[in-house]
mmCIF file of N, CA and C in Angstrom:
data_model
loop_
_atom_site.group_PDB
_atom_site.id
_atom_site.type_symbol
_atom_site.label_atom_id
_atom_site.label_comp_id
_atom_site.label_asym_id
_atom_site.label_seq_id
_atom_site.Cartn_x
_atom_site.Cartn_y
_atom_site.Cartn_z
ATOM 1 N N UNK A 673 6.378 -174.134 220.006
ATOM 2 C CA UNK A 673 5.794 -175.564 219.436
ATOM 3 C C UNK A 673 5.292 -176.399 219.894
ATOM 4 N N UNK A 674 4.359 -176.989 219.791
ATOM 5 C CA UNK A 674 3.474 -178.153 220.435
ATOM 6 C C UNK A 674 4.007 -179.379 220.381
ATOM 7 N N UNK A 675 4.702 -180.192 221.240
ATOM 8 C CA UNK A 675 4.850 -181.603 221.201
ATOM 9 C C UNK A 675 3.815 -182.620 221.134
ATOM 10 N N UNK A 676 3.741 -183.476 220.328
ATOM 11 C CA UNK A 676 2.692 -184.174 220.597
ATOM 12 C C UNK A 676 3.194 -185.956 220.361
ATOM 13 N N UNK A 677 2.643 -186.904 221.506
ATOM 14 C CA UNK A 677 2.898 -188.055 221.758
ATOM 15 C C UNK A 677 2.076 -188.922 221.685
ATOM 16 N N UNK A 678 2.207 -189.939 220.774
ATOM 17 C CA UNK A 678 1.176 -190.797 220.151
ATOM 18 C C UNK A 678 1.299 -192.390 221.027
ATOM 19 N N UNK A 679 0.086 -192.766 221.387
ATOM 20 C CA UNK A 679 0.431 -194.232 222.023
ATOM 21 C C UNK A 679 -0.897 -194.917 221.556
ATOM 22 N N UNK A 680 -0.677 -196.237 222.036
ATOM 23 C CA UNK A 680 -1.880 -197.198 221.536
ATOM 24 C C UNK A 680 -1.799 -198.131 220.431
ATOM 25 N N UNK A 681 -0.968 -197.714 219.556
ATOM 26 C CA UNK A 681 -0.542 -198.716 218.707
ATOM 27 C C UNK A 681 -0.387 -200.074 218.811
ATOM 28 N N UNK A 682 -0.309 -201.086 217.697
ATOM 29 C CA UNK A 682 -0.182 -202.549 217.994
ATOM 30 C C UNK A 682 -0.573 -203.222 217.071
ATOM 31 N N UNK A 683 -0.507 -204.614 217.104
ATOM 32 C CA UNK A 683 -0.837 -205.677 216.354
ATOM 33 C C UNK A 683 -2.146 -206.007 216.937
ATOM 34 N N UNK A 684 -3.373 -206.234 216.058
ATOM 35 C CA UNK A 684 -4.510 -206.789 216.296
ATOM 36 C C UNK A 684 -5.092 -207.690 215.196
ATOM 37 N N UNK A 685 -5.776 -208.568 215.291
ATOM 38 C CA UNK A 685 -6.627 -209.210 214.307
ATOM 39 C C UNK A 685 -7.902 -208.520 213.818
ATOM 40 N N UNK A 686 -8.476 -208.659 212.287
ATOM 41 C CA UNK A 686 -9.579 -207.994 211.934
ATOM 42 C C UNK A 686 -10.440 -208.056 212.920
ATOM 43 N N UNK A 687 -11.390 -207.218 212.583
ATOM 44 C CA UNK A 687 -12.583 -207.317 213.695
ATOM 45 C C UNK A 687 -12.529 -206.932 215.262
ATOM 46 N N UNK A 688 -11.125 -206.667 215.555
ATOM 47 C CA UNK A 688 -10.931 -206.193 216.654
ATOM 48 C C UNK A 688 -10.531 -204.657 216.727
ATOM 49 N N UNK A 689 -10.319 -204.219 218.033
ATOM 50 C CA UNK A 689 -10.443 -202.671 218.380
ATOM 51 C C UNK A 689 -8.942 -202.304 219.192
ATOM 52 N N UNK A 690 -8.521 -201.008 218.769
ATOM 53 C CA UNK A 690 -7.512 -200.260 219.387
ATOM 54 C C UNK A 690 -8.124 -198.916 219.573
ATOM 55 N N UNK A 691 -7.366 -198.361 220.679
ATOM 56 C CA UNK A 691 -7.751 -196.931 221.028
ATOM 57 C C UNK A 691 -6.290 -196.408 220.949
ATOM 58 N N UNK A 692 -6.039 -195.280 220.112
ATOM 59 C CA UNK A 692 -4.932 -194.682 220.122
ATOM 60 C C UNK A 692 -5.182 -193.642 221.169
ATOM 61 N N UNK A 693 -3.982 -192.813 221.732
ATOM 62 C CA UNK A 693 -4.276 -191.721 222.386
ATOM 63 C C UNK A 693 -2.931 -190.644 221.996
ATOM 64 N N UNK A 694 -3.201 -189.271 221.839
ATOM 65 C CA UNK A 694 -2.379 -188.103 221.795
ATOM 66 C C UNK A 694 -2.189 -187.152 222.806
ATOM 67 N N UNK A 695 -1.195 -187.346 223.533
ATOM 68 C CA UNK A 695 -0.990 -186.161 224.520
ATOM 69 C C UNK A 695 -0.242 -185.081 223.937
ATOM 70 N N UNK A 696 -0.937 -183.712 224.270
ATOM 71 C CA UNK A 696 -0.511 -182.386 223.525
ATOM 72 C C UNK A 696 0.055 -181.711 224.732
ATOM 73 N N UNK A 697 1.594 -181.189 224.684
ATOM 74 C CA UNK A 697 2.279 -180.324 225.204
ATOM 75 C C UNK A 697 1.506 -178.629 225.342
ATOM 76 N N UNK A 698 2.266 -177.983 226.194
ATOM 77 C CA UNK A 698 1.738 -176.612 226.268
ATOM 78 C C UNK A 698 0.496 -176.377 226.380
ATOM 79 N N UNK A 699 -0.036 -175.182 226.402
ATOM 80 C CA UNK A 699 -1.192 -174.671 226.742
ATOM 81 C C UNK A 699 -2.577 -173.941 225.501
ATOM 82 N N UNK A 700 -1.994 -174.494 224.195
ATOM 83 C CA UNK A 700 -2.838 -174.256 223.287
ATOM 84 C C UNK A 700 -3.826 -175.344 222.721
ATOM 85 N N UNK A 701 -3.930 -176.416 223.681
ATOM 86 C CA UNK A 701 -4.682 -177.559 223.156
ATOM 87 C C UNK A 701 -6.119 -177.332 223.191
ATOM 88 N N UNK A 702 -6.624 -176.497 223.829
ATOM 89 C CA UNK A 702 -7.840 -176.091 223.907
ATOM 90 C C UNK A 702 -8.607 -175.625 222.721
ATOM 91 N N UNK A 703 -7.790 -174.769 222.272
ATOM 92 C CA UNK A 703 -8.181 -173.752 221.130
ATOM 93 C C UNK A 703 -7.741 -174.461 219.427
ATOM 94 N N UNK A 704 -7.277 -175.842 219.730
ATOM 95 C CA UNK A 704 -6.765 -176.385 218.522
ATOM 96 C C UNK A 704 -7.626 -177.161 218.028
ATOM 97 N N UNK A 705 -7.748 -177.764 216.435
ATOM 98 C CA UNK A 705 -8.373 -178.506 216.232
ATOM 99 C C UNK A 705 -7.317 -179.562 215.864
ATOM 100 N N UNK A 706 -7.730 -180.957 216.443
ATOM 101 C CA UNK A 706 -6.895 -182.002 216.680
ATOM 102 C C UNK A 706 -7.309 -183.003 215.544
ATOM 103 N N UNK A 707 -6.475 -183.805 215.036
ATOM 104 C CA UNK A 707 -6.700 -184.836 213.845
ATOM 105 C C UNK A 707 -5.767 -185.918 214.038
ATOM 106 N N UNK A 708 -6.473 -186.762 213.366
ATOM 107 C CA UNK A 708 -5.590 -188.189 213.090
ATOM 108 C C UNK A 708 -5.365 -188.457 211.489
ATOM 109 N N UNK A 709 -4.229 -188.640 211.076
ATOM 110 C CA UNK A 709 -3.764 -188.772 210.118
ATOM 111 C C UNK A 709 -3.140 -190.433 209.889
ATOM 112 N N UNK A 710 -3.585 -190.890 208.622
ATOM 113 C CA UNK A 710 -2.326 -192.112 208.586
ATOM 114 C C UNK A 710 -1.686 -192.235 207.242
ATOM 115 N N UNK A 711 -0.757 -193.299 207.068
ATOM 116 C CA UNK A 711 0.108 -193.368 206.070
ATOM 117 C C UNK A 711 0.570 -194.585 205.994
ATOM 118 N N UNK A 712 0.488 -195.170 204.617
ATOM 119 C CA UNK A 712 1.418 -196.513 204.418
ATOM 120 C C UNK A 712 2.347 -196.106 203.367
ATOM 121 N N UNK A 713 3.198 -196.927 203.446
ATOM 122 C CA UNK A 713 4.209 -197.098 202.385
ATOM 123 C C UNK A 713 4.363 -196.701 201.038
ATOM 124 N N UNK A 714 4.897 -195.769 200.414
ATOM 125 C CA UNK A 714 4.394 -195.331 199.028
ATOM 126 C C UNK A 714 3.132 -194.563 198.638
ATOM 127 N N UNK A 715 2.559 -194.108 200.046
ATOM 128 C CA UNK A 715 1.125 -193.225 199.817
ATOM 129 C C UNK A 715 1.296 -192.199 200.416
ATOM 130 N N UNK A 716 0.506 -191.109 200.040
ATOM 131 C CA UNK A 716 0.277 -189.820 200.622
ATOM 132 C C UNK A 716 -0.455 -189.974 201.899
ATOM 133 N N UNK A 717 0.069 -189.211 203.021
ATOM 134 C CA UNK A 717 -0.779 -189.401 204.303
ATOM 135 C C UNK A 717 -2.238 -188.792 204.189
ATOM 136 N N UNK A 718 -3.275 -189.516 204.715
ATOM 137 C CA UNK A 718 -4.523 -188.947 204.719
ATOM 138 C C UNK A 718 -5.187 -188.889 205.868
ATOM 139 N N UNK A 719 -6.159 -187.960 206.049
ATOM 140 C CA UNK A 719 -7.166 -187.477 206.950
ATOM 141 C C UNK A 719 -7.860 -188.604 207.292
ATOM 142 N N UNK A 720 -7.995 -189.209 208.713
ATOM 143 C CA UNK A 720 -8.920 -190.252 209.221
ATOM 144 C C UNK A 720 -9.817 -189.304 209.910
ATOM 145 N N UNK A 721 -9.843 -188.363 210.827
ATOM 146 C CA UNK A 721 -10.751 -187.961 211.473
ATOM 147 C C UNK A 721 -10.231 -186.922 212.174
ATOM 148 N N UNK A 722 -11.063 -185.703 212.389
ATOM 149 C CA UNK A 722 -10.631 -184.359 213.140
ATOM 150 C C UNK A 722 -11.732 -184.196 214.105
ATOM 151 N N UNK A 723 -11.215 -183.173 215.111
ATOM 152 C CA UNK A 723 -12.158 -182.683 215.893
ATOM 153 C C UNK A 723 -11.978 -181.040 216.603
ATOM 154 N N UNK A 724 -12.651 -180.360 216.241
ATOM 155 C CA UNK A 724 -12.341 -178.882 216.390
ATOM 156 C C UNK A 724 -12.483 -178.880 217.788
ATOM 157 N N UNK A 725 -12.273 -177.120 218.146
ATOM 158 C CA UNK A 725 -12.453 -177.032 219.858
ATOM 159 C C UNK A 725 -13.864 -176.622 220.118
ATOM 160 N N UNK A 726 -14.785 -176.700 219.224
ATOM 161 C CA UNK A 726 -16.018 -176.802 219.797
ATOM 162 C C UNK A 726 -16.674 -178.253 219.740
ATOM 163 N N UNK A 727 -15.630 -179.219 219.207
ATOM 164 C CA UNK A 727 -16.032 -180.381 219.225
ATOM 165 C C UNK A 727 -16.915 -181.239 218.119
ATOM 166 N N UNK A 728 -16.730 -179.987 217.185
ATOM 167 C CA UNK A 728 -17.097 -180.932 216.051
ATOM 168 C C UNK A 728 -16.243 -181.639 215.154
ATOM 169 N N UNK A 729 -16.948 -182.823 214.629
ATOM 170 C CA UNK A 729 -15.936 -183.989 214.323
ATOM 171 C C UNK A 729 -16.352 -184.330 212.710
ATOM 172 N N UNK A 730 -15.294 -184.686 212.023
ATOM 173 C CA UNK A 730 -15.319 -185.107 210.603
ATOM 174 C C UNK A 730 -14.529 -186.199 210.566
ATOM 175 N N UNK A 731 -15.210 -187.023 209.690
ATOM 176 C CA UNK A 731 -14.360 -188.699 209.661
ATOM 177 C C UNK A 731 -14.496 -188.636 207.753
ATOM 178 N N UNK A 732 -13.189 -189.630 207.691
ATOM 179 C CA UNK A 732 -13.242 -190.050 206.308
ATOM 180 C C UNK A 732 -14.122 -191.127 206.146
ATOM 181 N N UNK A 733 -14.691 -190.818 204.868
ATOM 182 C CA UNK A 733 -15.835 -192.331 204.492
ATOM 183 C C UNK A 733 -15.369 -193.626 204.759
ATOM 184 N N UNK A 734 -14.050 -194.111 204.758
ATOM 185 C CA UNK A 734 -13.527 -195.381 204.916
ATOM 186 C C UNK A 734 -13.377 -195.508 206.642
ATOM 187 N N UNK A 735 -13.726 -194.703 207.278
ATOM 188 C CA UNK A 735 -13.737 -195.164 208.553
ATOM 189 C C UNK A 735 -15.109 -194.842 209.484
ATOM 190 N N UNK A 736 -16.144 -194.145 208.560
ATOM 191 C CA UNK A 736 -17.206 -193.674 209.302
ATOM 192 C C UNK A 736 -18.032 -194.804 209.606
ATOM 193 N N UNK A 737 -18.513 -194.863 210.970
ATOM 194 C CA UNK A 737 -19.282 -195.513 211.651
ATOM 195 C C UNK A 737 -18.605 -196.936 212.238
ATOM 196 N N UNK A 738 -16.996 -196.687 212.340
ATOM 197 C CA UNK A 738 -16.103 -197.753 212.874
ATOM 198 C C UNK A 738 -15.362 -197.022 213.928
ATOM 199 N N UNK A 739 -14.675 -195.861 213.697
ATOM 200 C CA UNK A 739 -13.841 -194.839 214.341
ATOM 201 C C UNK A 739 -14.629 -193.809 215.152
ATOM 202 N N UNK A 740 -13.651 -193.376 215.960
ATOM 203 C CA UNK A 740 -14.585 -192.222 216.930
ATOM 204 C C UNK A 740 -13.499 -191.555 217.602
ATOM 205 N N UNK A 741 -13.587 -190.165 217.091
ATOM 206 C CA UNK A 741 -12.543 -189.263 217.642
ATOM 207 C C UNK A 741 -13.307 -188.603 218.789
ATOM 208 N N UNK A 742 -12.263 -188.317 219.797
ATOM 209 C CA UNK A 742 -12.749 -187.619 221.139
ATOM 210 C C UNK A 742 -11.574 -186.815 221.793
ATOM 211 N N UNK A 743 -12.112 -185.797 222.805
ATOM 212 C CA UNK A 743 -10.746 -184.997 223.266
ATOM 213 C C UNK A 743 -10.912 -184.494 224.539
ATOM 214 N N UNK A 744 -10.166 -184.944 225.597
ATOM 215 C CA UNK A 744 -10.278 -184.355 226.720
ATOM 216 C C UNK A 744 -9.188 -183.365 227.065
ATOM 217 N N UNK A 745 -9.832 -182.192 226.960
ATOM 218 C CA UNK A 745 -9.199 -180.832 227.325
ATOM 219 C C UNK A 745 -8.591 -180.558 228.534
ATOM 220 N N UNK A 746 -9.175 -181.282 229.682
ATOM 221 C CA UNK A 746 -8.478 -181.371 230.960
ATOM 222 C C UNK A 746 -7.202 -182.226 230.896
ATOM 223 N N UNK A 747 -7.150 -182.903 229.960
ATOM 224 C CA UNK A 747 -5.968 -183.827 230.045
ATOM 225 C C UNK A 747 -4.849 -183.684 228.816
ATOM 226 N N UNK A 748 -5.310 -182.540 227.777
ATOM 227 C CA UNK A 748 -4.536 -182.131 226.619
ATOM 228 C C UNK A 748 -4.527 -183.606 225.765
ATOM 229 N N UNK A 749 -5.417 -184.322 225.737
ATOM 230 C CA UNK A 749 -5.295 -185.536 225.264
ATOM 231 C C UNK A 749 -6.665 -185.400 224.022
ATOM 232 N N UNK A 750 -6.270 -186.455 222.823
ATOM 233 C CA UNK A 750 -7.298 -186.386 221.833
ATOM 234 C C UNK A 750 -7.354 -187.938 221.577
ATOM 235 N N UNK A 751 -8.059 -188.639 221.464
ATOM 236 C CA UNK A 751 -8.311 -190.313 221.447
ATOM 237 C C UNK A 751 -8.739 -190.513 219.966
ATOM 238 N N UNK A 752 -8.589 -191.666 219.396
ATOM 239 C CA UNK A 752 -9.105 -192.511 218.377
ATOM 240 C C UNK A 752 -9.634 -193.933 218.823
ATOM 241 N N UNK A 753 -10.793 -194.109 219.103
ATOM 242 C CA UNK A 753 -11.100 -195.765 219.304
ATOM 243 C C UNK A 753 -11.535 -195.925 217.843
ATOM 244 N N UNK A 754 -10.881 -197.373 217.476
ATOM 245 C CA UNK A 754 -10.993 -197.963 216.381
ATOM 246 C C UNK A 754 -11.691 -199.172 216.279
ATOM 247 N N UNK A 755 -12.690 -199.370 216.087
ATOM 248 C CA UNK A 755 -13.355 -200.650 216.279
ATOM 249 C C UNK A 755 -13.767 -201.439 214.808
ATOM 250 N N UNK A 756 -13.857 -202.614 215.019
ATOM 251 C CA UNK A 756 -14.351 -203.619 213.492
ATOM 252 C C UNK A 756 -12.923 -202.990 212.348
ATOM 253 N N UNK A 757 -11.763 -203.466 213.183
ATOM 254 C CA UNK A 757 -10.974 -202.737 212.301
ATOM 255 C C UNK A 757 -10.378 -204.058 211.143
ATOM 256 N N UNK A 758 -10.056 -203.288 209.876
ATOM 257 C CA UNK A 758 -9.496 -204.061 208.635
ATOM 258 C C UNK A 758 -8.084 -204.479 208.476
ATOM 259 N N UNK A 759 -7.625 -205.323 207.805
ATOM 260 C CA UNK A 759 -6.434 -205.118 207.434
ATOM 261 C C UNK A 759 -5.952 -203.562 206.707
ATOM 262 N N UNK A 760 -6.729 -203.298 205.938
ATOM 263 C CA UNK A 760 -6.317 -202.221 205.278
ATOM 264 C C UNK A 760 -6.432 -201.046 205.799
ATOM 265 N N UNK A 761 -6.640 -200.894 207.607
ATOM 266 C CA UNK A 761 -6.437 -200.036 208.310
ATOM 267 C C UNK A 761 -4.942 -199.867 208.928
ATOM 268 N N UNK A 762 -4.379 -201.142 208.565
ATOM 269 C CA UNK A 762 -2.804 -200.877 208.829
ATOM 270 C C UNK A 762 -2.341 -199.785 207.955
ATOM 271 N N UNK A 763 -1.476 -199.263 209.063
ATOM 272 C CA UNK A 763 -0.817 -197.811 208.592
ATOM 273 C C UNK A 763 0.000 -197.507 209.836
ATOM 274 N N UNK A 764 0.604 -196.268 209.795
ATOM 275 C CA UNK A 764 1.387 -195.441 210.674
ATOM 276 C C UNK A 764 0.369 -194.408 211.043
ATOM 277 N N UNK A 765 -0.243 -194.050 211.962
ATOM 278 C CA UNK A 765 -1.118 -193.099 212.439
ATOM 279 C C UNK A 765 -0.678 -191.868 213.259
ATOM 280 N N UNK A 766 -0.809 -190.878 212.636
ATOM 281 C CA UNK A 766 -0.405 -189.485 213.117
ATOM 282 C C UNK A 766 -1.330 -188.632 213.869
ATOM 283 N N UNK A 767 -0.781 -188.102 214.875
ATOM 284 C CA UNK A 767 -1.603 -187.088 215.377
ATOM 285 C C UNK A 767 -1.024 -185.497 215.014
ATOM 286 N N UNK A 768 -2.130 -184.768 214.514
ATOM 287 C CA UNK A 768 -2.002 -183.261 214.404
ATOM 288 C C UNK A 768 -2.588 -182.379 215.072
ATOM 289 N N UNK A 769 -1.910 -181.286 215.257
ATOM 290 C CA UNK A 769 -2.724 -179.992 215.859
ATOM 291 C C UNK A 769 -2.630 -178.962 215.096
ATOM 292 N N UNK A 770 -3.967 -178.579 214.709
ATOM 293 C CA UNK A 770 -3.835 -177.230 213.943
ATOM 294 C C UNK A 770 -4.302 -175.966 214.879
ATOM 295 N N UNK A 771 -3.704 -174.674 214.849
ATOM 296 C CA UNK A 771 -4.363 -173.544 215.356
ATOM 297 C C UNK A 771 -3.721 -172.302 214.711
ATOM 298 N N UNK A 772 -4.843 -171.153 214.900
ATOM 299 C CA UNK A 772 -4.514 -169.931 214.620
ATOM 300 C C UNK A 772 -3.558 -168.980 215.455
ATOM 301 N N UNK A 773 -2.434 -168.429 214.799
ATOM 302 C CA UNK A 773 -1.696 -167.699 215.860
ATOM 303 C C UNK A 773 -1.178 -166.467 215.228
ATOM 304 N N UNK A 774 -1.871 -165.151 215.469
ATOM 305 C CA UNK A 774 -1.204 -164.064 215.173
ATOM 306 C C UNK A 774 -1.525 -164.293 213.070
ATOM 307 N N UNK A 775 -2.523 -164.577 212.821
ATOM 308 C CA UNK A 775 -2.787 -164.763 211.389
ATOM 309 C C UNK A 775 -2.416 -165.963 210.580
ATOM 310 N N UNK A 776 -1.409 -166.880 211.417
ATOM 311 C CA UNK A 776 -0.807 -167.757 210.558
ATOM 312 C C UNK A 776 -1.479 -169.412 211.298
ATOM 313 N N UNK A 777 -1.527 -170.381 210.073
ATOM 314 C CA UNK A 777 -1.790 -171.517 210.934
ATOM 315 C C UNK A 777 -0.480 -172.177 211.497
ATOM 316 N N UNK A 778 -0.608 -172.715 212.666
ATOM 317 C CA UNK A 778 0.458 -173.212 213.228
ATOM 318 C C UNK A 778 0.065 -174.848 213.330
ATOM 319 N N UNK A 779 1.044 -175.545 212.732
ATOM 320 C CA UNK A 779 0.470 -177.229 212.639
ATOM 321 C C UNK A 779 1.992 -177.962 213.176
ATOM 322 N N UNK A 780 1.436 -178.902 213.766
ATOM 323 C CA UNK A 780 2.505 -179.590 214.658
ATOM 324 C C UNK A 780 1.947 -181.187 214.448
ATOM 325 N N UNK A 781 3.194 -181.983 214.306
ATOM 326 C CA UNK A 781 3.058 -183.547 214.101
ATOM 327 C C UNK A 781 3.270 -184.466 215.393
ATOM 328 N N UNK A 782 3.176 -185.305 215.236
ATOM 329 C CA UNK A 782 3.414 -186.310 216.388
ATOM 330 C C UNK A 782 4.439 -187.316 215.778
ATOM 331 N N UNK A 783 4.977 -188.293 216.240
ATOM 332 C CA UNK A 783 6.237 -189.111 215.895
ATOM 333 C C UNK A 783 5.403 -190.513 215.117
ATOM 334 N N UNK A 784 4.235 -190.445 215.239
ATOM 335 C CA UNK A 784 3.180 -191.620 214.549
ATOM 336 C C UNK A 784 3.514 -192.956 215.495
ATOM 337 N N UNK A 785 2.212 -193.848 215.174
ATOM 338 C CA UNK A 785 2.351 -194.998 215.998
ATOM 339 C C UNK A 785 1.807 -195.845 215.026
ATOM 340 N N UNK A 786 2.185 -197.042 214.965
ATOM 341 C CA UNK A 786 2.093 -198.143 213.913
ATOM 342 C C UNK A 786 1.086 -199.016 214.467
ATOM 343 N N UNK A 787 -0.334 -199.232 213.489
ATOM 344 C CA UNK A 787 -1.471 -200.390 213.326
ATOM 345 C C UNK A 787 -1.085 -200.931 212.626
ATOM 346 N N UNK A 788 -1.250 -202.220 213.339
ATOM 347 C CA UNK A 788 -1.231 -203.342 212.149
ATOM 348 C C UNK A 788 -2.502 -204.413 212.504
ATOM 349 N N UNK A 789 -3.098 -204.582 211.147
ATOM 350 C CA UNK A 789 -4.107 -205.464 211.413
ATOM 351 C C UNK A 789 -4.195 -206.781 210.594
ATOM 352 N N UNK A 790 -4.083 -207.661 211.311
ATOM 353 C CA UNK A 790 -4.009 -209.333 210.486
ATOM 354 C C UNK A 790 -5.187 -209.801 210.320
ATOM 355 N N UNK A 791 -5.178 -210.203 209.092
ATOM 356 C CA UNK A 791 -6.355 -210.682 208.449
ATOM 357 C C UNK A 791 -6.597 -212.385 209.083
#
């Protein structure tokens, strides 16, 4: 099992920026698709951005042009740079790792980091 540890959350004013980091344990990081999800109380967890093992990225429409996902395979770390933050970006942000192993999809989650954007 991969352990994922997020950091970088906090309180920021609208229009500000934050950079989230997620460090993965183990040796599977390089072959994993890494993603950031977010969840607010009473709502389903939703995909924010993902980056594949070959650096292809995908973003939710509500963050396109504001957020950037990147990865550093040497450091087993995935980042989410969040700019032009809005109050509606307030949520717990979760890091996710997906990889295929012997025909099975293995998915691991971090514990989450709170992002609060004040108006």
